[in-house]
PDB file of C-alpha atoms in Angstrom:
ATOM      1  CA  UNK A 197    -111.632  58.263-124.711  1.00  0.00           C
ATOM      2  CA  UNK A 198    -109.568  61.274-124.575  1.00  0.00           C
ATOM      3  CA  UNK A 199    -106.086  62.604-126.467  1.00  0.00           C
ATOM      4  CA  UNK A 200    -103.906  64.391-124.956  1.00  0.00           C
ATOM      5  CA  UNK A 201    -100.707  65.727-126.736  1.00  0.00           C
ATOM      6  CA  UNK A 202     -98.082  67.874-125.320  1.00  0.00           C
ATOM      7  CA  UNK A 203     -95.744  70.576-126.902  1.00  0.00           C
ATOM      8  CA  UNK A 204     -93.516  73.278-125.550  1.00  0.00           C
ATOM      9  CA  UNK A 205     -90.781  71.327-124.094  1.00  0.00           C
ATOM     10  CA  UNK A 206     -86.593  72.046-125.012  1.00  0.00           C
ATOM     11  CA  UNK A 207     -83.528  73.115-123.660  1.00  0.00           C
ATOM     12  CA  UNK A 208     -83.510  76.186-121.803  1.00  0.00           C
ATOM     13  CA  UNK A 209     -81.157  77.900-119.318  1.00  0.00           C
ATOM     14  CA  UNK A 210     -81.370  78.062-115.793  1.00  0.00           C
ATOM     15  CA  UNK A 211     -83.336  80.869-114.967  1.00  0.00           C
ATOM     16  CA  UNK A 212     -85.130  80.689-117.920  1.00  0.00           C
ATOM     17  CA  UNK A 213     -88.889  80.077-119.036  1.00  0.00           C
ATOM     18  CA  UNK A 214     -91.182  77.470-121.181  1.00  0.00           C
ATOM     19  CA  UNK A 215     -94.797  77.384-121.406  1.00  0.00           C
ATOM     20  CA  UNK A 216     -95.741  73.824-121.869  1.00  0.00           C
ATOM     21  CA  UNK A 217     -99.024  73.354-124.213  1.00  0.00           C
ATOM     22  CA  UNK A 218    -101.236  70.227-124.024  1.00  0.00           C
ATOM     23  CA  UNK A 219    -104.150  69.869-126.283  1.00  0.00           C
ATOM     24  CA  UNK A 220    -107.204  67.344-124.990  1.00  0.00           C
ATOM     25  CA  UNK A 221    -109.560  66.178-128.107  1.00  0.00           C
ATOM     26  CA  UNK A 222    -111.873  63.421-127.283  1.00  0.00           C
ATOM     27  CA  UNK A 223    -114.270  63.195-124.917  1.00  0.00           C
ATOM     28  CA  UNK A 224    -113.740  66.477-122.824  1.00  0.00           C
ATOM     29  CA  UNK A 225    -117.335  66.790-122.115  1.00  0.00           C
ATOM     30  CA  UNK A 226    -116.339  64.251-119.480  1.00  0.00           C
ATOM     31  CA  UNK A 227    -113.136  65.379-118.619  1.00  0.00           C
ATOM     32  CA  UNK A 228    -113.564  66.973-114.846  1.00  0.00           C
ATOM     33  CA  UNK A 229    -109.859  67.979-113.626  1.00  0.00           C
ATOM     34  CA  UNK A 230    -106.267  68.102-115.499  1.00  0.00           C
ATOM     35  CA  UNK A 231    -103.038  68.452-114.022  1.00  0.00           C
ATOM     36  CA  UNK A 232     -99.000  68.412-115.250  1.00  0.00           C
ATOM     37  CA  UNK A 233     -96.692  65.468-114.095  1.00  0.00           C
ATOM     38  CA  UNK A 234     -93.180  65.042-114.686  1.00  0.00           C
ATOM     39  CA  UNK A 235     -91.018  62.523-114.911  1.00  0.00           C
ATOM     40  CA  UNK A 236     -86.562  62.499-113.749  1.00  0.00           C
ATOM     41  CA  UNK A 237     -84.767  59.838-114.604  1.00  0.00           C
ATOM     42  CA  UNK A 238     -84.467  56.962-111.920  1.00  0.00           C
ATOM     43  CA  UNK A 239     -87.169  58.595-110.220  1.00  0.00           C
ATOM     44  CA  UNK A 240     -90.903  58.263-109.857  1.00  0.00           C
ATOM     45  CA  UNK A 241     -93.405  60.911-111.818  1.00  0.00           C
ATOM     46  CA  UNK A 242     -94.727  63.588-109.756  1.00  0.00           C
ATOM     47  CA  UNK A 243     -97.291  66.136-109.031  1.00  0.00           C
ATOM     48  CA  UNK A 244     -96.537  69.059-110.801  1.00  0.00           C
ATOM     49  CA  UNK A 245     -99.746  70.971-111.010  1.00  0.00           C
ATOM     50  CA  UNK A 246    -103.612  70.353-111.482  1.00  0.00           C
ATOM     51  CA  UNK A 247    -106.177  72.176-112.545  1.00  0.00           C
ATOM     52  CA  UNK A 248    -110.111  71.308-111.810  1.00  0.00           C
ATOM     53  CA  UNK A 249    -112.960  72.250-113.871  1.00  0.00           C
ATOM     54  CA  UNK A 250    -114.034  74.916-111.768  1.00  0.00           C
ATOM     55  CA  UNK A 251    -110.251  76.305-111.754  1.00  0.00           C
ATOM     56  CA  UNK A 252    -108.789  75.486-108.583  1.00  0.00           C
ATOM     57  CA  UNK A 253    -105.452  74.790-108.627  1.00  0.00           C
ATOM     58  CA  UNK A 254    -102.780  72.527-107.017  1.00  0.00           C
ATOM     59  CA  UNK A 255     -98.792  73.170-106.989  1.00  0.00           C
ATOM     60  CA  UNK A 256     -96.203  71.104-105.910  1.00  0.00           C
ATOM     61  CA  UNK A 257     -94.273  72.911-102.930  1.00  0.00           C
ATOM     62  CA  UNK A 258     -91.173  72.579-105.124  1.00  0.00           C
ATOM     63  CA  UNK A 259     -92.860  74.779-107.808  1.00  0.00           C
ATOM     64  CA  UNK A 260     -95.081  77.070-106.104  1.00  0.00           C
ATOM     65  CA  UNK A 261     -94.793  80.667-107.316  1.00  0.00           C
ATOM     66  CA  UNK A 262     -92.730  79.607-110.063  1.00  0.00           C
ATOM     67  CA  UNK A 263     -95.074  77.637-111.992  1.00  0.00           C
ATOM     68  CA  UNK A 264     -98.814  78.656-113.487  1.00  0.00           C
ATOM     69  CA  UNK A 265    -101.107  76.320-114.994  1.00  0.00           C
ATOM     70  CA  UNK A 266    -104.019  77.592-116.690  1.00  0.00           C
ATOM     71  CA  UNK A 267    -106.640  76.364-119.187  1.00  0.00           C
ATOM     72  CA  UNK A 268    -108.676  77.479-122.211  1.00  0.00           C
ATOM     73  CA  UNK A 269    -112.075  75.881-122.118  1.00  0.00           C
ATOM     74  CA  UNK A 270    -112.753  77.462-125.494  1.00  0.00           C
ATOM     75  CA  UNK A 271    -109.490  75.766-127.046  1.00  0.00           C
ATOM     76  CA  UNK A 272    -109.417  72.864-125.005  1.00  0.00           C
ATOM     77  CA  UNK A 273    -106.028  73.129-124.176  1.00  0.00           C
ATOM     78  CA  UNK A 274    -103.953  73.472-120.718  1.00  0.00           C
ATOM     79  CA  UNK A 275    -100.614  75.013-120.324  1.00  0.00           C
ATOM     80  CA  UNK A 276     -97.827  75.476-117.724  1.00  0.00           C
ATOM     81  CA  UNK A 277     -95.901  78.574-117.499  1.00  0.00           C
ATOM     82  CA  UNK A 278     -92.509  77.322-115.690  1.00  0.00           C
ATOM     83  CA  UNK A 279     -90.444  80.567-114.888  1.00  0.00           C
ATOM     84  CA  UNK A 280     -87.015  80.606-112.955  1.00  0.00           C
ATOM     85  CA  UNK A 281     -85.852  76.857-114.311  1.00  0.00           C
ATOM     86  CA  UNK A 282     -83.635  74.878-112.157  1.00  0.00           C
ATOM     87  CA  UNK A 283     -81.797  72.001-113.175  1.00  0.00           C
ATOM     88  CA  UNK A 284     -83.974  69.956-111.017  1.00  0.00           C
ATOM     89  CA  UNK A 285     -86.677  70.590-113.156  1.00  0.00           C
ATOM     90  CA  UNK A 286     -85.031  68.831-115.738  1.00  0.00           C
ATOM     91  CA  UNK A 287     -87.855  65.583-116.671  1.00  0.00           C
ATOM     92  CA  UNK A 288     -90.160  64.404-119.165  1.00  0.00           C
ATOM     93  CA  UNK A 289     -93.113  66.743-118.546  1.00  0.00           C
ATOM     94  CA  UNK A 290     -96.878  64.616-119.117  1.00  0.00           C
ATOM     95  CA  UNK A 291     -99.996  66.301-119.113  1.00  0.00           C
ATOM     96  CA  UNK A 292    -102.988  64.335-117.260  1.00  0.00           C
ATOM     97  CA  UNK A 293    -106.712  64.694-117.603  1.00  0.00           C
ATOM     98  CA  UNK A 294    -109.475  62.411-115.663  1.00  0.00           C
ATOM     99  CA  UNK A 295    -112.806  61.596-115.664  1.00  0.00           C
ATOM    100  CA  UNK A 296    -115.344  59.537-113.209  1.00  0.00           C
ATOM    101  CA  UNK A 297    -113.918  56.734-114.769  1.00  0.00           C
ATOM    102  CA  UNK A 298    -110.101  57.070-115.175  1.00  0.00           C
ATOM    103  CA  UNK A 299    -107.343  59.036-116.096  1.00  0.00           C
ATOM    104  CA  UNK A 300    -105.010  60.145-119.779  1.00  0.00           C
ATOM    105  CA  UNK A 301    -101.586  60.826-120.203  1.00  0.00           C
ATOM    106  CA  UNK A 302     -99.706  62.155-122.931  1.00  0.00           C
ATOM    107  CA  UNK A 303     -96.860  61.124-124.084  1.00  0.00           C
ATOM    108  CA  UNK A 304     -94.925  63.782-122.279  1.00  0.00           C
ATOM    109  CA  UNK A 305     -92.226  66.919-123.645  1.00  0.00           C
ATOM    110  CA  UNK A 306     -89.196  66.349-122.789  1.00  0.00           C
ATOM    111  CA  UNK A 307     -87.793  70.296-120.662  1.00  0.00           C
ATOM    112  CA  UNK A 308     -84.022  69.984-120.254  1.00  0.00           C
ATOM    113  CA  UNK A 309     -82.562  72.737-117.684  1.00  0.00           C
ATOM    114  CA  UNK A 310     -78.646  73.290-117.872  1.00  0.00           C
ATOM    115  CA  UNK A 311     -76.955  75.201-115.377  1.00  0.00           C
TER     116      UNK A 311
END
């Protein structure tokens, strides 16, 4: 099994910046990619960003250049660096992690972008 809990998530400004946090605890020895999701209301959760082991990385088109994710073997943690918010990136934010076997989800930050 493996945790995952998010934090980093609020209101912010458009135009302005959050760095999302999600901590993995578990079994991360088996872990082999994670990724960001998110989450608007009425629609279907999305790709966001994704992250494998070996540290390739995968951005939506809508947040390309915008967006970093990054992660901290050492800490076991994974974070997203959103920069130049647009309301459109307003969702519940859920940090992903899978194995050969399945994939976790948190239980997701809420990032709120007014305009």
């Amino acid at each position: 099994q493996v945790q995952l809990v998010e934090s980093g998530g609020g209101l912010v400004q458009a135009g302005g910046s959050l760095r999302l946090s999600c901590a993995a605890s578990g079994s991360i020895f088996s872990i082999n990619g994670m990724g960001w999701y998110r989450q608007a209301p009425g629609k279907q959760r999305e790709l966001v960003a994704t992250i494998t082991n070996g540290g390739s990385t995968n951005y939506a088109d809508s947040v390309k250049v915008r967006f970093t994710i990054s992660r901290d073997n050492a800490k076991n943690m994974v974070y997203l660096q959103t920069n130049s918010l647009k309301p459109e990136d307003t969702a519940v934010y859920y940090c992903h992690a899978y194995n050969n076997v399945r994939g976790y989800w948190g239980q997701g930050t809420q990032v709120t972008v007014s305009s």
